[in-house]
Coordinates of C-alpha atoms and ligand atoms in Angstrom, one line a residue:
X1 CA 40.8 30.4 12.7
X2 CA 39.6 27.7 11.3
X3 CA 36.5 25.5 11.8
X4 CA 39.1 22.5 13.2
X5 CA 40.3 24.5 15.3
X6 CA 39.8 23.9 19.4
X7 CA 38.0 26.3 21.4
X8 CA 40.4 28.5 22.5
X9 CA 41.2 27.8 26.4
X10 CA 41.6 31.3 27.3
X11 CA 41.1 34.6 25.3
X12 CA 42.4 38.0 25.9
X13 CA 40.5 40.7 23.8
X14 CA 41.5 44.1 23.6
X15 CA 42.3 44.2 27.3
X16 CA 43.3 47.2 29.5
X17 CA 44.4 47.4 32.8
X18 CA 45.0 51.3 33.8
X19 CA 45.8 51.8 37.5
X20 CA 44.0 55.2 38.4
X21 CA 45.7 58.0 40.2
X22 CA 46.6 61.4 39.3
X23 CA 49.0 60.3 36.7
X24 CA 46.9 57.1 35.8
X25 CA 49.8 54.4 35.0
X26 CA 48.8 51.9 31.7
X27 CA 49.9 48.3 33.6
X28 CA 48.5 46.6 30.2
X29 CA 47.9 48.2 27.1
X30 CA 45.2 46.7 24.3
X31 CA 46.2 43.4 24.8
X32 CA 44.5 40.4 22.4
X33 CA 45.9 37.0 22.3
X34 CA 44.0 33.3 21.8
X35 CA 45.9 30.2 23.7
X36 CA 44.7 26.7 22.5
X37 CA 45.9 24.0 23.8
X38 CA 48.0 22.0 24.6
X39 CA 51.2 24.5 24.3
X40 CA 54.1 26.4 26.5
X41 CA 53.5 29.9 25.7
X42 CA 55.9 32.7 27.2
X43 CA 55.3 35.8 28.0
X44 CA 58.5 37.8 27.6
X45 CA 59.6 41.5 27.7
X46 CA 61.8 44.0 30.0
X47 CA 61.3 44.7 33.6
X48 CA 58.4 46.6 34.5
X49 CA 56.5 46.0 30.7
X50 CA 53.5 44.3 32.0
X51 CA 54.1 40.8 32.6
X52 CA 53.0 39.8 35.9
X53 CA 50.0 42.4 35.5
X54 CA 49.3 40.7 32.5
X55 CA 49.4 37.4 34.2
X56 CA 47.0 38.2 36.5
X57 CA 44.3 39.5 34.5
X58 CA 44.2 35.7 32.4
X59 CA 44.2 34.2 35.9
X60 CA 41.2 36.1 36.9
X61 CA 43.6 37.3 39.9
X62 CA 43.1 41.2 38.7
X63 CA 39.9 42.7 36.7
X64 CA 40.9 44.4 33.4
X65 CA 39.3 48.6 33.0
X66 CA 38.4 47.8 29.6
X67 CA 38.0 44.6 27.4
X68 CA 37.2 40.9 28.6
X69 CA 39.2 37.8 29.4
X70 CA 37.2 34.2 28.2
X71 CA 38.1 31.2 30.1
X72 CA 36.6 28.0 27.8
X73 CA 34.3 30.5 26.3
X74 CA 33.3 32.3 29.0
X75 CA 33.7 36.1 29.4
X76 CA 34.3 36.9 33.0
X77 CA 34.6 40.7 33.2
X78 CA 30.7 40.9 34.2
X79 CA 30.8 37.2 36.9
X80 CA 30.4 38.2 40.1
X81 CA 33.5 37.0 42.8
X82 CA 32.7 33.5 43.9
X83 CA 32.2 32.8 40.2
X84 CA 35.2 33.2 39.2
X85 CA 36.6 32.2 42.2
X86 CA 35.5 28.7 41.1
X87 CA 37.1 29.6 37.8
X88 CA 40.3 29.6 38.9
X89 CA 39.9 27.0 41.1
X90 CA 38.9 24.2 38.6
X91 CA 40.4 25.4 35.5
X92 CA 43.7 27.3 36.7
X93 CA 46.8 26.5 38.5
X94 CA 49.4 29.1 39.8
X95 CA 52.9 28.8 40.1
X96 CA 55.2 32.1 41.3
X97 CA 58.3 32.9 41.8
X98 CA 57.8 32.3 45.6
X99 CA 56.7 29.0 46.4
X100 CA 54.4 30.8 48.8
X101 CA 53.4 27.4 50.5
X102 CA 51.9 27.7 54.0
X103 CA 54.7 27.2 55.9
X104 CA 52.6 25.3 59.0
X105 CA 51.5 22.7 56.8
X106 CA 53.2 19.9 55.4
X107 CA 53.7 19.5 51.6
X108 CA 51.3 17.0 51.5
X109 CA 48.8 19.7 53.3
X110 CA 49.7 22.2 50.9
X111 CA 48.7 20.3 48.0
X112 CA 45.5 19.0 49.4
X113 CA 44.2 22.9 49.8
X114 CA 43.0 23.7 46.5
X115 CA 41.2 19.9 46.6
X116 CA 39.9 21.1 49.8
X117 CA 38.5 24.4 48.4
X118 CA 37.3 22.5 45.6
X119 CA 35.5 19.9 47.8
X120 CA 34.8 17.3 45.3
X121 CA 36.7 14.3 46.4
X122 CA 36.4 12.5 49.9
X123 CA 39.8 13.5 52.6
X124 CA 41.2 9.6 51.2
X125 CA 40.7 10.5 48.0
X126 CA 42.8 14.0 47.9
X127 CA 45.6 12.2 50.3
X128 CA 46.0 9.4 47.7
X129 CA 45.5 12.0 44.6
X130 CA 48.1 14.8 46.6
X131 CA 50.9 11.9 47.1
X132 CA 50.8 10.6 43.3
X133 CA 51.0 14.2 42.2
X134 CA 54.3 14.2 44.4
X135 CA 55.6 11.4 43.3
X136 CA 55.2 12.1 39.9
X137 CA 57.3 15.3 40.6
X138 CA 60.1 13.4 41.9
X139 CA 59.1 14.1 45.8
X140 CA 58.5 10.7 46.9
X141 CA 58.6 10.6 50.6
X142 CA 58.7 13.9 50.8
X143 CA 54.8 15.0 51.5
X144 CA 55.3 14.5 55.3
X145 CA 57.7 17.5 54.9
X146 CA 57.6 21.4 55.7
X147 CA 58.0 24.0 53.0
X148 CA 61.3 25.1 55.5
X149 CA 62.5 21.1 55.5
X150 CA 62.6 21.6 51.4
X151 CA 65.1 22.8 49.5
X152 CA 64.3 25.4 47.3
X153 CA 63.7 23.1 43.9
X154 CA 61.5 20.8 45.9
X155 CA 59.7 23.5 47.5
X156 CA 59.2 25.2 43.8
X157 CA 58.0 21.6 42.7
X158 CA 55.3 21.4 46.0
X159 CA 54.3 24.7 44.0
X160 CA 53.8 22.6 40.6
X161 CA 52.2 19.8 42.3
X162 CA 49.6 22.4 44.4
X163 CA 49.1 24.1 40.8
X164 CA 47.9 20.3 39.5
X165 CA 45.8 19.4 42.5
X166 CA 42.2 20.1 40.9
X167 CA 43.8 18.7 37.6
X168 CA 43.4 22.0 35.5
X169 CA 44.0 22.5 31.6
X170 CA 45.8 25.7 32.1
X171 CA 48.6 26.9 34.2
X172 CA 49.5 30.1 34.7
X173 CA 53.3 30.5 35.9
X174 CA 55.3 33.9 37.2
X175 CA 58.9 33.6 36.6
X176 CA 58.4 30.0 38.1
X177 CA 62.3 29.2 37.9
X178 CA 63.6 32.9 39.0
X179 CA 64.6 32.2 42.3
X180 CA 66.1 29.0 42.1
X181 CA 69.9 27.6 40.8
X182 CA 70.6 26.3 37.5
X183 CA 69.8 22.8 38.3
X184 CA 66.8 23.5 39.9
X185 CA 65.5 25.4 37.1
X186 CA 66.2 22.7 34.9
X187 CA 64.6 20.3 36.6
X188 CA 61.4 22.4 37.0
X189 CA 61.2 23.8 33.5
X190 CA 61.6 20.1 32.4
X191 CA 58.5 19.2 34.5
X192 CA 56.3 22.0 32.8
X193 CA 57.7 21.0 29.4
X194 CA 56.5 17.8 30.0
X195 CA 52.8 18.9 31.4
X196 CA 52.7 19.8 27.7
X197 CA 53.8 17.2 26.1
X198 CA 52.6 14.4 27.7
X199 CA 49.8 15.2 29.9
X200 CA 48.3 18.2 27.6
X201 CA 48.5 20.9 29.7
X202 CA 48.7 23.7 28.4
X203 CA 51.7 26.5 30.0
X204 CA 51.7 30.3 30.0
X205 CA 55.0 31.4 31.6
X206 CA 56.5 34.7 32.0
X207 CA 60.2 34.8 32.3
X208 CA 62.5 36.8 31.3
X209 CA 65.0 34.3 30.5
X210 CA 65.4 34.4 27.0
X211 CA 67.1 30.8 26.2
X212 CA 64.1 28.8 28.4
X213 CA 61.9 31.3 26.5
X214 CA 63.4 29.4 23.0
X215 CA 62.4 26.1 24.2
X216 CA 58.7 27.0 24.6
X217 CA 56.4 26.8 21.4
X218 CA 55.4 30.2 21.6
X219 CA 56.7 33.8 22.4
X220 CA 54.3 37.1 23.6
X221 CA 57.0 39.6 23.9
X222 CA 55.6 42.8 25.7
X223 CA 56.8 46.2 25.5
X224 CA 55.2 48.9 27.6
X225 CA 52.1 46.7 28.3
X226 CA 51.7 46.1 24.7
X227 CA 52.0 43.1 22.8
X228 CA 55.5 43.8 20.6
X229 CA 55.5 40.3 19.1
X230 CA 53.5 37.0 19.1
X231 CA 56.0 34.4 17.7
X232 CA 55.9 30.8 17.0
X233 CA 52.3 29.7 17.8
X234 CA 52.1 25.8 17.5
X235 CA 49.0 26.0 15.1
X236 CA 51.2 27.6 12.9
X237 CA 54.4 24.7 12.6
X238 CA 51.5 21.8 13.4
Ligands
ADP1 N1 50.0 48.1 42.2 C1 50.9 48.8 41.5 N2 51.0 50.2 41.8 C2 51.8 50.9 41.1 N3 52.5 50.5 40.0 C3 52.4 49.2 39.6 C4 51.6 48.3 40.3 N4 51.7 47.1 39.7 C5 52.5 47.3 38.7 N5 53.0 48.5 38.7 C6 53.9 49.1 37.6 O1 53.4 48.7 36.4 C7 54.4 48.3 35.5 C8 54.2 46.8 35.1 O2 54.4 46.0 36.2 P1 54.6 44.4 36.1 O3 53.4 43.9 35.5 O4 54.9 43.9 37.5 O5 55.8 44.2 35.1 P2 56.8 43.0 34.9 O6 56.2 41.8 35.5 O7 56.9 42.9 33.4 O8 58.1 43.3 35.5 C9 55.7 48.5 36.3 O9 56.2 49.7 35.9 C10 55.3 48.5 37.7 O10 56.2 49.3 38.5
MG2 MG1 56.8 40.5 37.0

């Protein structure tokens, strides 16, 4: 590190996740990494190596047994549950494999929830903010929709906009093209390239695909819930 460098927007150090039992299972093993932003970092490795646990620990989803995650310089192990409740809600978005949109609501609906949460813009003001976030994703018209009216692209892309609602630096993404066809996957892994590249977001994706992984700036491969290899970090090609 040096003293140009940005403060890191998220931290991992030394963190552990063990899931007790009589045979306790390591989930994640020792794991330290610095994001800065604005990058597309993947988090890659076989099956069952940690990924998704991982995942959840940076999105303050899951609490780690030992070591701390910082969030814009802010260690979170010790914050109690509404703290970093508001965390997540104003500094992270979540995309997963499953859309999980409430299906009762219309698209529009689901996108205005975490605004809602959030509570700091008037009802007008998250309407007109929730339709230009799905126009900008290509869903134009769409908002009046149900997630069961979408296709499964659009529906994964109601995901992306929901993620974007409270306008966060860092989004945190769970094999956010797994489910969907070749097309759709292009279209969505083209939208999170371009959060990066021209609205500064900055991208942590797991996937397992290894040829969207090559078009990301960065590679965390994990093996066993340990970090096997940390390749490509944009500070060191910028
Ligand atoms: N709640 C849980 N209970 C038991 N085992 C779990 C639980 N969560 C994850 N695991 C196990 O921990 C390992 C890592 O899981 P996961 O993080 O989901 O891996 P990945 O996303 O890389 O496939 C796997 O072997 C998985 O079966
Ligand atoms: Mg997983």
């Amino acid at each position: 590190m040096t003293a140009t460098d940005p403060r890191p927007l998220i931290e991992a150090k030394a963190v552990t996740r063990v899931l007790p039992g009589v045979v306790p299972t390591v989930l994640v093993r020792e794991v330290s990494l610095t994001v800065t932003g604005p990058s597309f970092v993947a988090i890659t490795g076989p099956s069952g190596s940690g990924k998704s646990s991982l995942l959840y620990l940076l999105g303050l989803l899951d609490l780690p047994t030992t070591g701390e995650v910082v969030v814009g310089g802010r260690a979170t192990s010790a914050m109690d549950e509404p703290e970093r409740a508001m965390i997540r809600l104003s500094t992270l978005g979540f995309v997963f494999q499953f859309h999980f949109l409430l299906p009762e609501f219309s698209a529009l609906h689901n996108v205005m929830l975490p605004m809602r949460a959030l509570a700091a813009l008037s009802d007008g003001e998250m309407r007109v903010r929730a339709e230009g976030l799905l126009d900008s994703l290509g869903l134009s018209g769409h908002g009046h929709k149900r997630p069961d009216q979408l296709s499964g692209g659009q529906r994964q892309r109601v995901a992306v906009a929901r993620a974007l609602a409270n306008d966060p630096p860092l989004i945190l993404a769970d094999e956010p093209t797994g489910s969907l066809d070749s097309k759709a996957s292009e279209q969505v892994f083209t939208i999170l390239r371009d959060l990066v590249d021209r609205r500064g977001k900055t991208v942590i994706a797991v996937t397992h695909d290894l040829d969207l992984a090559a078009r990301m700036d960065r590679r965390i491969q994990l093996v066993d819930g340990a970090v096997a290899a940390d390749t490509g970090a944009r500070t060191a090609v910028a």
